[in-house]
Coordinates of C-alpha atoms in Angstrom, one line a residue:
M999 CA -9.5 -28.4 -10.0
K1000 CA -12.0 -26.0 -8.6
L1001 CA -11.1 -22.7 -6.9
A1002 CA -12.8 -24.0 -3.7
D1003 CA -10.2 -26.7 -3.5
H1004 CA -7.6 -24.1 -3.1
F1005 CA -9.4 -21.4 -1.1
N1006 CA -12.7 -21.5 0.8
I1007 CA -13.5 -18.5 3.0
N1008 CA -15.2 -20.5 5.8
R1009 CA -12.3 -23.0 5.9
F1010 CA -9.8 -20.2 5.9
L1011 CA -11.5 -18.4 8.8
L1012 CA -11.6 -21.6 10.8
L1013 CA -7.9 -22.1 10.1
L1014 CA -7.1 -18.5 11.1
K1015 CA -9.1 -18.9 14.3
L1016 CA -7.2 -22.1 15.1
E1017 CA -3.8 -20.5 14.5
L1018 CA -4.7 -17.5 16.7
H1019 CA -5.8 -19.9 19.5
R1020 CA -2.7 -22.0 19.3
S1021 CA -0.4 -19.0 19.2
R1022 CA -2.1 -16.7 21.7
K1023 CA 0.3 -17.4 24.6
G1024 CA 3.4 -16.9 22.4
I1025 CA 2.0 -13.7 20.9
L1026 CA 1.1 -12.4 24.4
I1027 CA 4.6 -13.1 25.8
T1028 CA 6.1 -11.4 22.8
F1029 CA 4.1 -8.2 23.3
V1030 CA 4.9 -8.3 27.1
V1031 CA 8.6 -8.7 26.5
I1032 CA 8.8 -6.1 23.8
F1033 CA 6.9 -3.4 25.7
D1034 CA 8.8 -4.1 28.9
L1035 CA 12.0 -3.5 27.0
L1036 CA 10.6 -0.4 25.4
L1037 CA 9.6 1.0 28.8
F1038 CA 12.9 0.1 30.3
G1039 CA 14.7 1.9 27.4
F1040 CA 12.4 4.9 27.7
I1041 CA 13.2 5.2 31.4
M1042 CA 16.9 4.8 30.9
E1043 CA 16.9 7.4 28.1
S1044 CA 14.9 9.8 30.3
I1045 CA 17.3 9.4 33.2
F1046 CA 20.7 9.4 31.4
G1047 CA 19.8 11.2 28.2
Y1048 CA 21.5 14.6 28.1
Q1049 CA 19.1 16.2 25.6
K1050 CA 16.2 18.2 26.9
V1051 CA 13.9 17.2 24.1
S1052 CA 13.2 13.4 23.9
D1053 CA 12.0 12.1 20.5
S1054 CA 13.0 8.4 20.8
H1055 CA 9.7 6.9 19.9
P1056 CA 10.2 6.7 16.1
V1057 CA 13.5 4.8 16.5
A1058 CA 12.0 2.5 19.2
Y1059 CA 9.0 1.8 17.0
T1060 CA 11.2 0.9 14.0
V1061 CA 13.5 -1.4 15.9
A1062 CA 10.7 -3.2 17.8
L1063 CA 8.5 -3.6 14.7
L1064 CA 11.2 -5.1 12.7
A1065 CA 12.9 -7.3 15.3
G1066 CA 9.6 -8.6 16.9
G1067 CA 8.0 -9.2 13.5
F1068 CA 11.0 -11.1 12.1
I1069 CA 11.1 -13.3 15.2
L1070 CA 7.4 -14.1 15.0
S1071 CA 7.7 -14.8 11.2
S1072 CA 10.6 -17.2 11.8
L1073 CA 8.3 -19.0 14.3
A1074 CA 5.5 -19.5 11.7
F1075 CA 4.9 -23.1 10.6
H1076 CA 6.8 -24.2 13.7
D1077 CA 4.9 -27.5 13.6
L1078 CA 6.9 -28.4 10.5
G1079 CA 10.0 -28.8 12.6
N1080 CA 8.5 -31.6 14.7
T1081 CA 7.9 -35.0 13.1
L1082 CA 4.6 -35.7 14.9
K1083 CA 3.3 -32.2 14.7
R1084 CA 4.4 -31.9 11.1
H1085 CA 2.2 -34.8 10.1
N1086 CA -0.8 -33.4 11.9
Y1087 CA -0.3 -29.9 10.5
L1088 CA 0.0 -31.2 6.9
M1089 CA -3.1 -33.3 7.4
L1090 CA -5.3 -30.3 8.4
P1091 CA -8.3 -30.0 6.1
A1092 CA -7.0 -26.8 4.5
S1093 CA -5.1 -26.1 1.3
A1094 CA -1.5 -24.9 1.1
L1095 CA -2.8 -21.6 -0.1
E1096 CA -5.0 -21.2 3.0
K1097 CA -2.1 -22.1 5.3
F1098 CA 0.2 -19.7 3.6
L1099 CA -2.4 -16.8 3.6
S1100 CA -3.3 -17.4 7.3
M1101 CA 0.4 -17.2 8.4
W1102 CA 1.1 -14.2 6.1
L1103 CA -2.0 -12.4 7.4
L1104 CA -1.0 -13.1 11.1
T1105 CA 2.7 -12.3 10.8
C1106 CA 2.5 -9.4 8.4
V1107 CA -0.8 -7.5 8.4
C1108 CA -2.1 -8.4 11.9
W1109 CA 1.4 -7.9 13.5
V1110 CA 1.8 -4.4 11.9
V1111 CA -1.8 -3.3 12.9
A1112 CA -1.7 -4.8 16.4
F1113 CA 1.8 -3.6 17.3
T1114 CA 1.2 -0.1 15.9
L1115 CA -2.0 0.3 17.9
L1116 CA -0.4 -0.9 21.1
F1117 CA 2.7 1.3 20.5
V1118 CA 0.6 4.4 20.0
I1119 CA -1.0 3.7 23.4
F1120 CA 2.4 2.9 24.9
A1121 CA 3.9 6.1 23.6
A1122 CA 1.1 8.3 24.9
G1123 CA 1.3 6.6 28.3
A1124 CA 5.1 6.8 28.5
N1125 CA 5.0 10.5 27.6
S1126 CA 2.5 11.1 30.3
L1127 CA 4.7 9.4 32.9
G1128 CA 7.7 11.2 31.5
H1129 CA 6.0 14.6 32.1
I1130 CA 5.2 13.6 35.7
F1131 CA 8.6 12.1 36.7
F1132 CA 10.9 14.1 34.4
S1133 CA 9.4 17.5 34.3
G1134 CA 12.7 19.0 33.1
K1135 CA 12.4 17.2 29.7
T1136 CA 10.1 17.7 26.8
F1137 CA 8.7 14.5 25.3
V1138 CA 7.7 14.6 21.7
A1139 CA 4.4 12.9 20.8
F1140 CA 4.8 9.8 18.5
D1141 CA 3.9 10.6 14.9
L1142 CA 2.7 7.4 13.3
F1143 CA 2.7 9.1 9.9
G1144 CA 6.2 10.4 10.2
R1145 CA 8.9 9.4 7.7
L1146 CA 10.6 6.8 9.8
P1147 CA 7.5 4.8 11.0
L1148 CA 6.1 4.6 7.5
T1149 CA 9.4 3.6 6.1
A1150 CA 9.8 0.9 8.7
I1151 CA 6.4 -0.5 7.8
K1152 CA 7.3 -0.6 4.1
Y1153 CA 10.6 -2.4 4.8
Y1154 CA 8.9 -4.9 7.1
V1155 CA 6.3 -5.8 4.5
V1156 CA 9.0 -6.4 2.0
L1157 CA 11.6 -8.2 4.2
Q1158 CA 9.1 -10.2 6.3
G1159 CA 8.6 -12.7 3.4
I1160 CA 12.3 -13.8 3.7
F1161 CA 11.7 -15.1 7.2
L1162 CA 8.4 -16.7 6.3
A1163 CA 10.2 -18.6 3.6
G1164 CA 12.9 -19.6 6.0
A1165 CA 10.2 -20.9 8.4
V1166 CA 9.0 -23.3 5.8
H1167 CA 12.4 -24.6 4.5
F1168 CA 14.4 -24.7 7.7
R1169 CA 13.4 -27.3 10.3
S1170 CA 15.1 -25.7 13.4
Y1171 CA 16.9 -22.5 14.4
V1172 CA 15.0 -20.7 11.7
L1173 CA 16.0 -17.1 12.7
P1174 CA 19.8 -17.6 12.8
K1175 CA 19.8 -19.8 9.7
T1176 CA 17.7 -17.3 7.8
L1177 CA 20.0 -14.4 8.9
L1178 CA 23.1 -16.5 7.9
S1179 CA 21.6 -17.3 4.5
I1180 CA 20.9 -13.6 3.9
L1181 CA 24.5 -12.7 4.9
L1182 CA 26.0 -15.4 2.7
L1183 CA 23.8 -14.5 -0.3
G1184 CA 24.6 -10.8 0.1
M1185 CA 28.3 -11.6 0.2
I1186 CA 28.1 -13.8 -2.9
C1187 CA 26.0 -11.3 -4.8
G1188 CA 28.3 -8.5 -3.8
I1189 CA 31.4 -10.4 -5.0
I1190 CA 29.8 -11.3 -8.3
F1191 CA 28.7 -7.7 -8.9
Y1192 CA 32.1 -6.4 -8.0
F1193 CA 34.0 -8.5 -10.4
A1194 CA 31.4 -8.3 -13.2
L1195 CA 31.1 -4.6 -12.9
S1196 CA 34.6 -3.7 -11.6
D1197 CA 35.4 -1.6 -14.7
L1198 CA 32.1 0.2 -14.5
F1199 CA 32.7 1.0 -10.8
R1200 CA 36.2 2.3 -11.4
T1201 CA 35.0 4.4 -14.3
H1202 CA 32.3 6.1 -12.2
V1203 CA 34.1 6.2 -8.9
E1204 CA 33.9 10.0 -8.9
F1205 CA 30.1 9.7 -9.3
I1206 CA 29.9 7.4 -6.3
E1207 CA 31.5 10.1 -4.2
Q1208 CA 29.0 12.6 -5.6
Y1209 CA 25.7 10.8 -5.9
S1210 CA 23.9 13.6 -7.7
K1211 CA 26.2 13.3 -10.7
M1212 CA 25.4 9.6 -11.2
T1213 CA 22.1 10.4 -13.0
G1214 CA 22.1 9.1 -16.5
T1215 CA 25.1 6.7 -16.1
P1216 CA 24.9 2.9 -16.5
L1217 CA 25.7 2.5 -12.8
Y1218 CA 22.7 4.7 -11.8
S1219 CA 20.5 2.7 -14.2
L1220 CA 21.6 -0.5 -12.5
W1221 CA 20.8 1.0 -9.1
L1222 CA 17.3 1.9 -10.2
V1223 CA 16.7 -1.6 -11.5
L1224 CA 17.9 -3.2 -8.2
K1225 CA 15.8 -0.7 -6.2
W1226 CA 12.8 -1.6 -8.3
M1227 CA 13.4 -5.3 -7.8
F1228 CA 13.8 -4.9 -4.0
W1229 CA 10.4 -3.1 -3.6
W1230 CA 8.3 -5.0 -6.2
V1231 CA 9.9 -8.4 -6.8
L1232 CA 11.5 -9.5 -3.5
A1233 CA 8.3 -9.9 -1.4
P1234 CA 6.2 -11.7 -4.1
L1235 CA 9.2 -14.0 -4.8
C1236 CA 9.5 -14.9 -1.1
W1237 CA 5.7 -15.6 -1.0
V1238 CA 5.9 -17.9 -4.0
I1239 CA 8.9 -19.7 -2.4
T1240 CA 6.9 -20.1 0.8
F1241 CA 3.8 -21.4 -0.9
T1242 CA 5.8 -23.8 -3.1
G1243 CA 7.6 -25.1 0.0
L1244 CA 4.3 -25.9 1.6
K1245 CA 3.0 -27.6 -1.5
E1246 CA 6.1 -29.8 -1.8
Q1247 CA 5.8 -30.9 1.8
E1248 CA 2.2 -31.9 1.3
V1249 CA 3.0 -34.3 -1.5

């Protein structure tokens, strides 16, 4: 099978344009709701906050980026949850790879870029209003390249794939089902690790209390492996699961 059967740039751009057109109202509503809540929170923090220096933008950016992005990702492939729309979506003249890439691009890359640009404008405008109406406070400018915003972006790129996979495999209530699955999987893995490595944990309990002394221990090596898998394996694995789920439904 030729590469063009899986990916064609013209076909992909047309699909991307179609998805943007169909989702424009939902995206617009999402942005309006998020920034309304952010503005409300900024005003409440300015009125009732006791600190003279306000630096709430990094936390607000992190929460809104993650929460809004996860909600949008869980709404991806929403046509698959409806019998009639599901048939029409699967019959679109586009490959599973193109459908996956279009949704990943919209809910990951485009979301991060669009939300970040709008938040920078929002933060500048909110600080200007704050200086006018709350002259007794000092409002710190939003630093996009600060530790917290950059960390939030990295976590979003990694974790977003989980909700994209859930959008393909769950037909309804994608967000709560995905969150429940994450909690159950975390509990099961935690129990397995606890019983399998209980002796190891008891042996190094003093190192857990003093993290710096864990270096060189088996427990520390395990932590490094898990950390590496989180950053470099989790996202590609979720993307493969999403793509495979689309392929299976097309058959």
